[in-house]
Short mmCIF file of C-alpha atoms in Angstrom, two decimals:
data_model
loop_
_atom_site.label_atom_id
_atom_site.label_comp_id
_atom_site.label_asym_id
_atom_site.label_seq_id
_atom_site.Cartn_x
_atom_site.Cartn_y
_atom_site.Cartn_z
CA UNK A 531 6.64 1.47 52.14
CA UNK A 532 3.40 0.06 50.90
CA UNK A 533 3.06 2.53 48.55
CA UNK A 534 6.57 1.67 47.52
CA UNK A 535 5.26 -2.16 46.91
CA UNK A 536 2.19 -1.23 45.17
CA UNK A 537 4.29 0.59 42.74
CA UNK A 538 6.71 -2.23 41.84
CA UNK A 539 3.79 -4.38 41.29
CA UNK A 540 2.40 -2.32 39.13
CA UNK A 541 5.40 -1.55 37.11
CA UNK A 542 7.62 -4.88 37.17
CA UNK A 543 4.90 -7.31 37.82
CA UNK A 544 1.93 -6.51 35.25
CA UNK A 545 4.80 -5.47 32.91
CA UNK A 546 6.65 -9.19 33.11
CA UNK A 547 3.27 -10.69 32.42
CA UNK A 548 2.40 -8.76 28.93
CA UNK A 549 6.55 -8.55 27.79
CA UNK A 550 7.04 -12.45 28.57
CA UNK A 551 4.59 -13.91 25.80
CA UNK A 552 5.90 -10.90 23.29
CA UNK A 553 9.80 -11.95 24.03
CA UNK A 554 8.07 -15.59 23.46
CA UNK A 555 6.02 -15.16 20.51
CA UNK A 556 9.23 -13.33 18.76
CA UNK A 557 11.18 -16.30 19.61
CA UNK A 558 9.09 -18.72 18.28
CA UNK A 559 8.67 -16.60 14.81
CA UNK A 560 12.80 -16.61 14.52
CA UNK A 561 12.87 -20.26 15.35
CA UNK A 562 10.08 -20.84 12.63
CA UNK A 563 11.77 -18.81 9.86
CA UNK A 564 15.08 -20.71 10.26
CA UNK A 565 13.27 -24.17 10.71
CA UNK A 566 13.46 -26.01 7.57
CA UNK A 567 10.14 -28.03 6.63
CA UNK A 568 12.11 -31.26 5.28
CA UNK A 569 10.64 -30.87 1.45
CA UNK A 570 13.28 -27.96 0.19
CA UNK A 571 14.98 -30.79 -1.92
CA UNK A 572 11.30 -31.83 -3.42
CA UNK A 573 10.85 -29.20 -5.92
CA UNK A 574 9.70 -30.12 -9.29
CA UNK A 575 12.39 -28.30 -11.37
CA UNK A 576 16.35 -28.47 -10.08
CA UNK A 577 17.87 -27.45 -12.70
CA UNK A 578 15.49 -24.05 -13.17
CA UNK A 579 15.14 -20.77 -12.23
CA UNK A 580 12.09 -19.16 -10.74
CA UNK A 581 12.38 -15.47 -11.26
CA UNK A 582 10.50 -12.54 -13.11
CA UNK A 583 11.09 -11.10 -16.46
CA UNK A 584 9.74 -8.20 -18.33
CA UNK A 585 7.23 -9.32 -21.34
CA UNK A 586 9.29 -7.11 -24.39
CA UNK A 587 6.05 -8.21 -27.28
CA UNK A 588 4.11 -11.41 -27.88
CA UNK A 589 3.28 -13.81 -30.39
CA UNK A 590 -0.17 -15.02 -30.83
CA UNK A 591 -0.19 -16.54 -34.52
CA UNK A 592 -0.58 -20.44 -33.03
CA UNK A 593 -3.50 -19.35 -30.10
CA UNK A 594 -6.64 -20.90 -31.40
CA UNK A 595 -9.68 -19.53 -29.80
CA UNK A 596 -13.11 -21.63 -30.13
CA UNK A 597 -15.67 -19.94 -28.21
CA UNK A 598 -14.63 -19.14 -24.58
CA UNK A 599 -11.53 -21.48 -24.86
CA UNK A 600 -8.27 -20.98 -25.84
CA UNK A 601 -5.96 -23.09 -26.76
CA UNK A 602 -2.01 -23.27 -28.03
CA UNK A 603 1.13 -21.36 -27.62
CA UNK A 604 1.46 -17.83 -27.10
CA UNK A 605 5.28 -16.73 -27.77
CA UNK A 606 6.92 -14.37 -25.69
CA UNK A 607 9.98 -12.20 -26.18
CA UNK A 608 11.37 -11.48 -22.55
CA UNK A 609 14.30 -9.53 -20.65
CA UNK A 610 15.07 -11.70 -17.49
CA UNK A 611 14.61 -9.75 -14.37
CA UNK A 612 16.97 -12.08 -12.20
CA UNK A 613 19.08 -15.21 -11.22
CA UNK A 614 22.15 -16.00 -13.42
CA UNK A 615 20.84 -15.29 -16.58
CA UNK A 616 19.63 -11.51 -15.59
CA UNK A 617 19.41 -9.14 -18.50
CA UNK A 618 18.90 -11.85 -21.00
CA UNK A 619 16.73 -11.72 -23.74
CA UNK A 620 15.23 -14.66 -24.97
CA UNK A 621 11.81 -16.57 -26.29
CA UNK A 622 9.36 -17.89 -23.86
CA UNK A 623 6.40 -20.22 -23.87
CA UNK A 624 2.67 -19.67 -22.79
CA UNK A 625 1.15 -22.86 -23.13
CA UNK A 626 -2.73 -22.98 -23.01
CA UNK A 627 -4.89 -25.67 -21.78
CA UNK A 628 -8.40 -24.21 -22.61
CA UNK A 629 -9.30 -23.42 -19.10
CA UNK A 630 -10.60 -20.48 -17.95
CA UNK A 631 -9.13 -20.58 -14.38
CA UNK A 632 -5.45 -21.87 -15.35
CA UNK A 633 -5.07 -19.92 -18.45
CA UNK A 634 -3.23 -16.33 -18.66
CA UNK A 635 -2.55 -14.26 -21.64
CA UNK A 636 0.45 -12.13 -21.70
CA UNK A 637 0.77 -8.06 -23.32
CA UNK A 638 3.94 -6.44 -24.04
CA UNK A 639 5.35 -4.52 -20.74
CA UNK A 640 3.74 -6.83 -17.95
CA UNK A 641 6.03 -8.77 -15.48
CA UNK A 642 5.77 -12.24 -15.56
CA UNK A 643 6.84 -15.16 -13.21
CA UNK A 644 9.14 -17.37 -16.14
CA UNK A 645 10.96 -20.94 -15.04
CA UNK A 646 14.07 -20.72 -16.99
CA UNK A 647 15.82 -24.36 -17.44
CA UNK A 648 18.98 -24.33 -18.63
CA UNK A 649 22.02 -26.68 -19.13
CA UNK A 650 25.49 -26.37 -18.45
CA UNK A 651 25.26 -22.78 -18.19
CA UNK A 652 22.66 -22.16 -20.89
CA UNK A 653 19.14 -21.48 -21.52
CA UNK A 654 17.39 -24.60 -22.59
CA UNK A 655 13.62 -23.78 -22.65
CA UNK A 656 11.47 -20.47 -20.88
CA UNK A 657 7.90 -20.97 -19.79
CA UNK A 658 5.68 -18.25 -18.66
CA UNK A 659 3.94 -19.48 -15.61
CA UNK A 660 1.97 -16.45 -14.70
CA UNK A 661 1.89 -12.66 -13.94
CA UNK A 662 4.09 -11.71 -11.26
CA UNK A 663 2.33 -10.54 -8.00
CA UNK A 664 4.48 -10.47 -5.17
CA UNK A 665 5.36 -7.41 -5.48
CA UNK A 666 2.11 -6.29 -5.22
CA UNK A 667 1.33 -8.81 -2.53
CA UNK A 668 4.04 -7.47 -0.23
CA UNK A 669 3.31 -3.45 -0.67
CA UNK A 670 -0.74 -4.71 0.31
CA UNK A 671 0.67 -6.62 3.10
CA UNK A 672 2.88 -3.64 4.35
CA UNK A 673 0.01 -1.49 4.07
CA UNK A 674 -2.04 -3.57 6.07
CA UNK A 675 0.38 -3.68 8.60
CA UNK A 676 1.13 -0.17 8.56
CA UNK A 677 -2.83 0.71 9.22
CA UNK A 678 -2.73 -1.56 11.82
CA UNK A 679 0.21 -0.06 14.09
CA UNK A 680 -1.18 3.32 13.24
CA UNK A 681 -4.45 2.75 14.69
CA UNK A 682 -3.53 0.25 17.70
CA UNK A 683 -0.51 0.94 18.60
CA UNK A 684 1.37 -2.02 20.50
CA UNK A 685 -1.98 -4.14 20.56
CA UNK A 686 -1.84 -3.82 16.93
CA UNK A 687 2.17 -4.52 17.12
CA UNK A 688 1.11 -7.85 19.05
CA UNK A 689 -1.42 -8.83 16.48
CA UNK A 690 0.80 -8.61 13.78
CA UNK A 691 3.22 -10.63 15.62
CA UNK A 692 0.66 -13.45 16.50
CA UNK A 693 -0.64 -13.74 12.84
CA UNK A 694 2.74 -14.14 11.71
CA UNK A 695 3.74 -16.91 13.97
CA UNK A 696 0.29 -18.40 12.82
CA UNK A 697 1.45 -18.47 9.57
CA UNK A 698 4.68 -19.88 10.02
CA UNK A 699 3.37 -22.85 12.21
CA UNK A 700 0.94 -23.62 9.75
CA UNK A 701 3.32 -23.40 6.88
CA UNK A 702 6.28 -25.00 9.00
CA UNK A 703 4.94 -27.57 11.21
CA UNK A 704 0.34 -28.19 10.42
CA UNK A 705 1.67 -29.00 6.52
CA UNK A 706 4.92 -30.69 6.73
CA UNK A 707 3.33 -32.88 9.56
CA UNK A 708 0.25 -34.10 8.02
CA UNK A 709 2.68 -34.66 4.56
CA UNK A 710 4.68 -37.05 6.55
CA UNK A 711 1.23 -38.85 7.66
CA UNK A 712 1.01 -38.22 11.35
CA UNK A 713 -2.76 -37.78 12.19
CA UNK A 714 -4.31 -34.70 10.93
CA UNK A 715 -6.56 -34.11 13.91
CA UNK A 716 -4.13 -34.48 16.89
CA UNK A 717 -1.41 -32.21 14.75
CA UNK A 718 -4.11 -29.30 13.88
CA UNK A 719 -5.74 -29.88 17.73
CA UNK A 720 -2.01 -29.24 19.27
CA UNK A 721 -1.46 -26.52 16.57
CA UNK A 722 -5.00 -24.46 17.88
CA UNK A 723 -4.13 -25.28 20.99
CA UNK A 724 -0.76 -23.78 20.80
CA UNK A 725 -1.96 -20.75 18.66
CA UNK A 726 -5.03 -20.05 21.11
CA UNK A 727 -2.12 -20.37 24.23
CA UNK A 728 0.05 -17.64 21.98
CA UNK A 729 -2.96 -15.34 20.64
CA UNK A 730 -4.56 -15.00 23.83
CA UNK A 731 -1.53 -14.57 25.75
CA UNK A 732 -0.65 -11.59 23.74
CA UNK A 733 -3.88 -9.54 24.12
CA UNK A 734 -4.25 -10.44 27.80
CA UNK A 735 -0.91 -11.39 28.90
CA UNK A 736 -0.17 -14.08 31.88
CA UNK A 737 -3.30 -13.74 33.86
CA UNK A 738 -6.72 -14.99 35.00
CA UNK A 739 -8.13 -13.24 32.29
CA UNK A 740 -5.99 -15.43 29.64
CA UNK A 741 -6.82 -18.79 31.65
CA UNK A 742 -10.45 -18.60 31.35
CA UNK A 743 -10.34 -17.54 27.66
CA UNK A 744 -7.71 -20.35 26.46
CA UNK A 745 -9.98 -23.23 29.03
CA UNK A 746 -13.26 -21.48 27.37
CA UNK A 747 -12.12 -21.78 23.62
CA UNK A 748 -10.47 -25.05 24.07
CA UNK A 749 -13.15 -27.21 25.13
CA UNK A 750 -15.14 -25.08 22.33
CA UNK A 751 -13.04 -26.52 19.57
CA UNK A 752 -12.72 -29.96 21.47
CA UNK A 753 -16.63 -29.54 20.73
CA UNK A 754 -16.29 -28.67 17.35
CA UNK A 755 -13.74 -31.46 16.66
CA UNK A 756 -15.64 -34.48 17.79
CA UNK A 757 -19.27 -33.13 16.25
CA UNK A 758 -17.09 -32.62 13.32
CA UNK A 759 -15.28 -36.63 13.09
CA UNK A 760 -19.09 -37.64 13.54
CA UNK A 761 -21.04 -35.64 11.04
CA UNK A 762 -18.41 -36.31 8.56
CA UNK A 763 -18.87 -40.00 8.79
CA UNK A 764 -22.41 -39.76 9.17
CA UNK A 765 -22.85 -38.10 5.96
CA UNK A 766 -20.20 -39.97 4.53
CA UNK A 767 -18.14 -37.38 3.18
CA UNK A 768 -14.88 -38.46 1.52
CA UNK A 769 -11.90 -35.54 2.06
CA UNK A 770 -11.60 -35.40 -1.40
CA UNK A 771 -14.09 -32.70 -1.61
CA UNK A 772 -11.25 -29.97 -0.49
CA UNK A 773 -9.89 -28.49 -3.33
CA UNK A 774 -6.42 -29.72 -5.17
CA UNK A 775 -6.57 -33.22 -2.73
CA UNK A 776 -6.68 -35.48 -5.13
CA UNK A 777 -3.61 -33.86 -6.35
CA UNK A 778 -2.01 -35.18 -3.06
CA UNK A 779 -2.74 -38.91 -4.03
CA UNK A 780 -1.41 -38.69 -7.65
CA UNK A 781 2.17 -37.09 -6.46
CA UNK A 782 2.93 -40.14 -4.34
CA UNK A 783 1.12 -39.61 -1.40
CA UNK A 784 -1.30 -42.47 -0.91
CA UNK A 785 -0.68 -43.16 2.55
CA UNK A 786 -2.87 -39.70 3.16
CA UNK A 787 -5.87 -39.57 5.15
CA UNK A 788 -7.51 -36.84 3.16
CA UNK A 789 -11.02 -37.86 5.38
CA UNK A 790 -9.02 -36.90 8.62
CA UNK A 791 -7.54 -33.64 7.14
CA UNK A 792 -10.93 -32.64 6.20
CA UNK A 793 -12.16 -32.93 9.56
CA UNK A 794 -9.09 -31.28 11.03
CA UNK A 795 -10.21 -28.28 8.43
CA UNK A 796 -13.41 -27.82 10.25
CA UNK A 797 -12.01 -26.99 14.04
CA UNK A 798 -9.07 -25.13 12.32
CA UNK A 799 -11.26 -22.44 10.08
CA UNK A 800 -13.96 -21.93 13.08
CA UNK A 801 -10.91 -21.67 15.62
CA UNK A 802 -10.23 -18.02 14.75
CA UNK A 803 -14.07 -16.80 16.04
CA UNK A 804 -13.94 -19.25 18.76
CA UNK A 805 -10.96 -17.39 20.29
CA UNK A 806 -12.43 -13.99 19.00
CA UNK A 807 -16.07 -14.70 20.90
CA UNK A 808 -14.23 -16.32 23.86
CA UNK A 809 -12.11 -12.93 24.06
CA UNK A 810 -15.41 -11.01 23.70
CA UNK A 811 -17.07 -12.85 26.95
CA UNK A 812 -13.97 -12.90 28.87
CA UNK A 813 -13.45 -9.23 28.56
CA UNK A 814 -17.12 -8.39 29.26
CA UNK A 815 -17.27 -10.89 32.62
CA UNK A 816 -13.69 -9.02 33.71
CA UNK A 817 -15.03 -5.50 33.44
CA UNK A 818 -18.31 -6.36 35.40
CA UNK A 819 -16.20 -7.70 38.26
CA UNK A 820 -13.54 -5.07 38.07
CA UNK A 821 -17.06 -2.55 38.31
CA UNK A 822 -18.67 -4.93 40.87
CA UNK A 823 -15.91 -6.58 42.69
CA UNK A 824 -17.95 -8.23 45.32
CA UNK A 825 -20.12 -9.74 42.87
CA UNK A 826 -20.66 -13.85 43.39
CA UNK A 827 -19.41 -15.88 40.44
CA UNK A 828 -23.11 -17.40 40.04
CA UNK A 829 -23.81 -13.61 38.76
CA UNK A 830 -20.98 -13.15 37.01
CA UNK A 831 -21.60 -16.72 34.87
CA UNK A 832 -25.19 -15.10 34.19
CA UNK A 833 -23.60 -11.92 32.48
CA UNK A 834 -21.08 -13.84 30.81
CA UNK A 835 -24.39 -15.70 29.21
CA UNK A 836 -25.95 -12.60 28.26
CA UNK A 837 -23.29 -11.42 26.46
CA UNK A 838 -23.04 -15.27 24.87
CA UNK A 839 -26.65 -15.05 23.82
CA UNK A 840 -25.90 -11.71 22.08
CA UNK A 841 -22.61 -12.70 20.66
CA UNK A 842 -23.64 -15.84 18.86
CA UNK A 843 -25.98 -14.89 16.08
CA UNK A 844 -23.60 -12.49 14.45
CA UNK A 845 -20.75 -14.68 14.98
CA UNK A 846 -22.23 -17.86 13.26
CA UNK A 847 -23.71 -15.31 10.59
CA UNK A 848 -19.98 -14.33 9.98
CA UNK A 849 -19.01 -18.42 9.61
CA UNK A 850 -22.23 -18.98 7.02
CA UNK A 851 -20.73 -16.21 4.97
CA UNK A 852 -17.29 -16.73 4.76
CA UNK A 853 -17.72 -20.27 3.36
CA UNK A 854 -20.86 -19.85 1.45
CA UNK A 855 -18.63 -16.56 -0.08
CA UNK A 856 -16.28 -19.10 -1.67
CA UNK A 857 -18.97 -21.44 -3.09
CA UNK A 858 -20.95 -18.69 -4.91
CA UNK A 859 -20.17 -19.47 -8.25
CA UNK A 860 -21.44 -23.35 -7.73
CA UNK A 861 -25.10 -21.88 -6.20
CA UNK A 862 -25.28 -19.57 -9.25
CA UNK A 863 -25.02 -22.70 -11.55
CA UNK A 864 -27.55 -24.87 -9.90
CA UNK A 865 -29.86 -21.77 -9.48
CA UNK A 866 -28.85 -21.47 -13.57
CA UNK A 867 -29.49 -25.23 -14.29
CA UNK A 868 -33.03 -25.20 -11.74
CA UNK A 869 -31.58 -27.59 -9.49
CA UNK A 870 -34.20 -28.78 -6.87
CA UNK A 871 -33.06 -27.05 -3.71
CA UNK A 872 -32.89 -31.09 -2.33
CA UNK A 873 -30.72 -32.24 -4.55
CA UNK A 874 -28.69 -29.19 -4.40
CA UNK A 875 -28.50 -30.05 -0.41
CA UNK A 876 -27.46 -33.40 -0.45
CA UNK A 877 -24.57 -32.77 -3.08
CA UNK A 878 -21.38 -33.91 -1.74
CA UNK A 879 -19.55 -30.64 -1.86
CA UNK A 880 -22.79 -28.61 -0.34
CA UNK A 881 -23.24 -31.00 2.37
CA UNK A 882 -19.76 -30.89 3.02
CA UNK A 883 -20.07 -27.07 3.42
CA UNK A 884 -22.91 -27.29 5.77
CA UNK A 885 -20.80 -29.76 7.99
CA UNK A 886 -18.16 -26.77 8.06
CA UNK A 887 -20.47 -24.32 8.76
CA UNK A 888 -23.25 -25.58 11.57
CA UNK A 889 -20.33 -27.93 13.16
CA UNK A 890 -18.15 -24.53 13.43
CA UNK A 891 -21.46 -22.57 14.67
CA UNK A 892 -22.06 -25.82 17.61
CA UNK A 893 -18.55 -24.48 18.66
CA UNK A 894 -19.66 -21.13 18.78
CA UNK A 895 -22.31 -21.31 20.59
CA UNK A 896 -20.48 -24.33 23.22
CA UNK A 897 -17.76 -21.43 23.63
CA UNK A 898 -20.27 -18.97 24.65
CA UNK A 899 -21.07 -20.52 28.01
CA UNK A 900 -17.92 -22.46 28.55
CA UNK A 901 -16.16 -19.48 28.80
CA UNK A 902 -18.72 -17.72 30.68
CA UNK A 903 -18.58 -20.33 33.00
CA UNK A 904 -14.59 -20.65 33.44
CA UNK A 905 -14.74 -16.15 33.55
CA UNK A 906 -16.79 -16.43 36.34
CA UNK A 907 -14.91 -18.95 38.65
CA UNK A 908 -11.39 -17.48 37.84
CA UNK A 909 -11.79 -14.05 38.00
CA UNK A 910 -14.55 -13.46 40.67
CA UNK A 911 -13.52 -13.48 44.21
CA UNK A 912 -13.85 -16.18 46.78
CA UNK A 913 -16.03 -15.57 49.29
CA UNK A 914 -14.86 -16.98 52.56
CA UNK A 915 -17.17 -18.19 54.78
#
């Protein structure tokens, strides 16, 4: 009989704790692809048509090139790839601005991403907008995917499922929310939290092991949010430095508080290897108890810390890279101009940087012993006295 128990524990129980955040997490990512973010009605062109079309030969008599820039029209001749108008021929326009980054020049046989306007069922004006990728996007995507469930398995099944509901509450809820002007910080703290919950849930499913992670990288990015709301207005950085924000202000949203979404920026990009390190200790602190089990919690806190101490320098390494990665072109022109390394450091858009990177590494190394500590009281045995 008590093998009989053991056996239905094993099977029902431990199953019902990994399959109930899976049933979860694919209920939350059909509720997220139906939910409608509120700004379907905003888009720019209503009467238009987004859709590809094949480039048939081009037209570059009025492109005037002065150095590096150029500037103009290119003319296209195009077949329409889709929407109402499919298998159309007709001109289209590549306007250029004279910047490198916004600019594209069209050959004969590429796709191309056109907005067709048209009136009372015909074609007012084409413009080329730029080369179409989704195609590509989606076949690198499915690859991605498909490496992943080859060489995981389920786990890998779970992590696909987790960074797709991660997308979708970013994309449905973190952006529509701070449009609307509720406070960045509280929406992107519940948002990690909530992510953090679902992530960790998945790899560990409901058990002690998932407790201690979510408390240990939760108070890690509690950590990194409040160092990062006080750095930011100690160096008296405006959240204009993020790319495209001022862009924000000029379509009609004033009422932004781009300081607040720059902050909320910080704990969101260093949340990812604050629930990857946390998952790294947690593991390592199980799999000593489940090798030791009468080992005290005091010793299993200590080899939780050892672990921590190991973990963190390659972790905050990872951080420094990944944003300095997307800034290399700026330290290549004040290398290029001689900037004095000071006045390189206290430009606005470094210093901002370095908030995003040592504020994200104080969470790092926070979450090391936090979760450590909460490992080693949750999954260690209580000694009774």
């Amino acid at each position: 009989m008590q093998h009989l128990t053991t056996l239905y524990h094993m099977i029902f129980i431990r199953s019902r704790k990994t399959v109930l955040p899976v049933l979860f997490s694919m209920l939350l990512f059909v509720i997220l692809l139906i939910l409608p973010t509120g700004y379907e009605g905003a888009q720019a062109y209503q009467n238009a048509d987004r859709v590809s079309a094949l480039v048939l030969s081009t037209d570059e008599s009025d492109v005037v090139d002065t150095g590096l820039i150029r500037s103009g029209e290119q003319r296209c001749r195009v077949r329409i790839l889709g929407g109402q108008f499919k298998g159309v021929e007709t001109d289209a326009v590549n306007r250029l601005n004279g910047s490198l980054a916004e600019d594209k020049i069209f050959s004969a046989g590429d796709k191309a991403f056109v907005v067709v306007s048209h009136s009372r069922g015909q074609i007012t004006t084409v413009f080329m907008t730029d080369h179409y990728r989704l195609d590509k996007e989606v076949v690198l995507a499915a690859a991605f995917i498909l490496l992943l469930l080859l060489f995981a398995g389920a786990t890998g099944l779970r992590a696909v499922l987790s960074f797709a509901d991660a997308i979708l509450l970013i994309w449905k809820v973190l952006v529509p929310c701070m449009l609307k002007g509720y406070n960045p910080i509280w929406v992107a703290m519940f948002l990690v939290l909530i992510l953090t919950c679902l992530i960790l849930s998945l790899i560990y499913g409901l058990d002690k092991r998932c407790l201690a992670a979510v408390s240990g990288a939760s108070l890690g990015i509690l950590v990194t949010a409040v160092l990062g709301y006080l750095f930011t207005d100690l160096f008296q950085i405006h959240g204009a430095v993020m790319e495209s924000s001022e862009s924000l202000l000029y379509a009609g949203y004033q009422h932004l508080d781009l300081t607040k979404i720059f902050v909320a920026s910080i704990f969101l990009g260093s949340s990812g290897a604050v629930m990857d390190l946390s998952v790294d200790i947690c593991s390592s602190v199980y799999e000593v108890v489940k090798k030791k089990p009468e080992i005290s919690p005091r010793d299993a806190i200590a080899s939780g810390f050892a672990v921590g101490r190991a973990a963190c320098g390659s972790t905050t390494t990872t951080l420094l890279l990944a944003y300095s990665g997307s800034y290399i072109a700026l330290l290549m022109v004040f290398m290029a101009q001689g900037t004095p390394v000071a006045l390189m450091l206290n430009y606005k858009y470094v210093a901002a940087e370095i908030i995003h990177t040592i504020v994200g590494s104080f969470g790092l190394v926070t979450v090391a012993p936090l979760t450590a500590i909460t490992s080693g009281l949750l999954l260690t045995k209580r000694r009774k006295k």
